[in-house]
Amino acid sequence: MAFEFISAQLARQHELLRYRKRNTVQLDSQANNRIVIEGKSYLNFSSNDYLGLNGHQAINKAMQEGVDRFGASASASSLITGHHYAHQALENDICQWLNKPRCLLFSSGFAANLALLQTLGQSFQGKSAAEVEFYLDKLSHASMIEGAYHSEAKVKRFAHNNITQLTAQLAKSSNENKLIASEGVFSMDGDQAKVGELAKLATNNNAWLYLDDAHSIGVIGENGQGSNSLADIDITMATFGKALASSGAFIACNESLHDYLINFARHYIYSTAISPAVAMATRQSIAIAQQEQWRRDKIIELSNLFTDLLDKHIVLVPSQSSIHAIIVKKEEKALSVSQQLKEQGIWLSAIRPPTVAANSSRLRVTICANHNHQDIKRLAESLNKALN
Ligand SMILES: Cc1ncc(COP(=O)(O)O)c(C=O)c1O
């Protein structure tokens, strides 16, 4: 039989307790921090809507006005006739926000990471991509790893946040084209890259620093600027699908890289531009993210409360972000805790390999600006019981 490996591999996923399935989710009309699954409402601690902006009236209105003005679709790729006023305006807003010369929009963060790494790491006109080196933090997102290894560049990995190891790796290289890549806030741990040290290392080694700010943008730094408020970052990528509550992504960089990506990045050239209506909605969410500091303050206040209320034997990965990881190691344990919380009306997904390393299954709690003290107390009480 053709493709027999499919059923064998799926059976193996079941055996390993790593089988994944989707749930069809509805937003609870009563509160945007709750979801309804199979008719039951749950308090949601597995959302990436960190600032609680999804469903915000002003963003919805901007989207509706965008649809009225531009329709739902860009109707072409950006280099043909798909780059509308809405896209240019969004790029300009991001440049101003992050103090960057240029910005380029992508259909997703995954595509943006692939585009950047594959385009910088591809050979052209006799130049070998072996003249390019990528240095990736061990915990870099799947899309960065995918982009790097599907390029022709030399790829080196350094242990998570290990500046000493990275320094030694860079010292051994005489390559002129070095890119250091990491995440502003790590998606499954919630801790931050050592942004200042990475920026210094990049400067001292004549390398570029590339940060994936998917989980930092809107949440960290002054006006929600993410890692850019901590140091001078050569290239910033961030998705709109998390704190900014829309979809798509951007890369902010200098003029020449911007031009290079427009000319050579296949993910940009051969893909329909994001919906202009989504671009209009994103402009509005960025404006709110910049202005409403209380949303960032609330994440910190509730995160501190959560840490205080958890029993002391429960260890959280240290975090200044919305993401709080409780590593329970075994898949079985993570699934069991998730199930116990579900029975109490709390949705907290179990994160298992291969999303995280073997023997590091976890509960990934996201605390958002639309949670309140009572929600956090309920969560902490339930976790204390399930993990005692
Ligand atoms: C660190 C990181 N980078 C990139 C992505 C991909 O972004 P998108 O969901 O827009 O494809 C994600 C998550 O989805 C992420 O966590």
XYZ file of N, CA and C in Angstrom, residues 74-83 91 104-108 111-112 114-116 118-120 122 251 257-274:
132
model
N -5.869 41.199 -1.027
C -4.914 42.055 -1.754
C -4.968 41.743 -3.248
N -5.482 40.572 -3.566
C -5.734 40.164 -4.964
C -4.488 39.983 -5.820
N -3.315 40.071 -5.242
C -2.070 39.828 -6.003
C -0.896 39.779 -5.032
N 0.222 39.302 -5.523
C 1.438 39.371 -4.706
C 1.921 40.818 -4.693
N 2.784 41.135 -3.724
C 3.179 42.537 -3.497
C 3.858 43.154 -4.713
N 4.644 42.355 -5.450
C 5.399 42.941 -6.567
C 4.558 43.077 -7.834
N 3.368 42.497 -7.824
C 2.506 42.659 -9.004
C 1.578 43.846 -8.702
N 0.364 43.591 -8.152
C -0.468 44.758 -7.807
C -1.045 44.617 -6.394
N -0.351 43.823 -5.543
C -0.911 43.527 -4.214
C -0.460 44.459 -3.095
N 0.455 45.370 -3.394
C 0.967 46.256 -2.333
C 0.121 47.541 -2.317
N 3.639 49.542 7.137
C 5.109 49.489 7.169
C 5.683 50.795 7.740
N 9.098 45.203 5.994
C 8.509 44.397 4.921
C 7.494 43.433 5.552
N 6.321 43.319 4.934
C 5.261 42.482 5.511
C 5.273 41.071 4.920
N 4.929 40.099 5.741
C 4.854 38.699 5.305
C 3.520 38.102 5.756
N 3.162 36.980 5.128
C 1.871 36.377 5.459
C 1.873 35.725 6.837
N 3.044 35.381 7.354
C 3.122 34.792 8.701
C 4.547 34.933 9.222
N 6.727 32.233 7.693
C 7.218 32.577 6.351
C 8.331 33.624 6.443
N 8.197 34.579 7.351
C 9.212 35.642 7.474
C 10.554 35.056 7.913
N 11.593 31.928 7.500
C 12.124 31.149 6.362
C 12.728 32.091 5.335
N 12.002 33.148 5.022
C 12.441 34.081 3.977
C 13.796 34.682 4.326
N 13.921 35.172 5.550
C 15.157 35.864 5.932
C 16.345 34.906 5.874
N 16.643 31.787 4.563
C 16.926 31.125 3.284
C 17.492 32.117 2.265
N 17.012 33.341 2.305
C 17.484 34.311 1.314
C 18.915 34.740 1.619
N 19.218 34.958 2.907
C 20.605 35.320 3.234
C 21.553 34.146 3.017
N 21.402 31.782 0.669
C 21.384 31.105 -0.642
C 22.568 31.562 -1.508
N 9.346 42.115 8.885
C 10.787 42.185 9.154
C 11.168 43.652 9.046
N 19.045 45.576 2.918
C 18.460 44.248 3.146
C 16.998 44.231 2.680
N 16.275 45.304 2.940
C 14.882 45.440 2.506
C 14.796 45.243 0.988
N 15.647 45.921 0.288
C 15.681 45.839 -1.167
C 16.050 44.427 -1.629
N 17.008 43.842 -0.903
C 17.480 42.496 -1.242
C 16.343 41.482 -1.083
N 15.590 41.606 0.031
C 14.481 40.670 0.268
C 13.397 40.845 -0.796
N 13.101 42.086 -1.157
C 12.080 42.323 -2.190
C 12.508 41.677 -3.512
N 13.783 41.670 -3.767
C 14.280 41.121 -5.038
C 14.532 39.624 -5.024
N 14.865 39.070 -3.835
C 15.297 37.665 -3.822
C 14.512 36.734 -2.882
N 13.695 37.275 -1.964
C 13.021 36.383 -1.002
C 11.798 35.739 -1.649
N 11.909 34.454 -1.903
C 10.844 33.756 -2.637
C 9.529 33.764 -1.862
N 9.606 33.720 -0.511
C 8.371 33.741 0.291
C 7.643 35.065 0.152
N 8.375 36.115 -0.177
C 7.747 37.422 -0.374
C 7.245 37.561 -1.811
N 8.111 37.195 -2.742
C 7.817 37.454 -4.161
C 6.644 36.609 -4.669
N 6.618 35.335 -4.234
C 5.647 34.407 -4.834
C 4.474 34.113 -3.900
N 4.029 35.122 -3.154
C 2.940 34.901 -2.203
C 2.005 36.111 -2.217
N 0.714 35.867 -2.115
C -0.259 36.971 -2.084
C 0.004 37.849 -0.868
N -0.046 39.147 -1.059
C 0.158 40.075 0.062
C -0.937 39.853 1.106
N -0.650 40.206 2.367
C -1.677 40.026 3.406
C -2.888 40.895 3.060
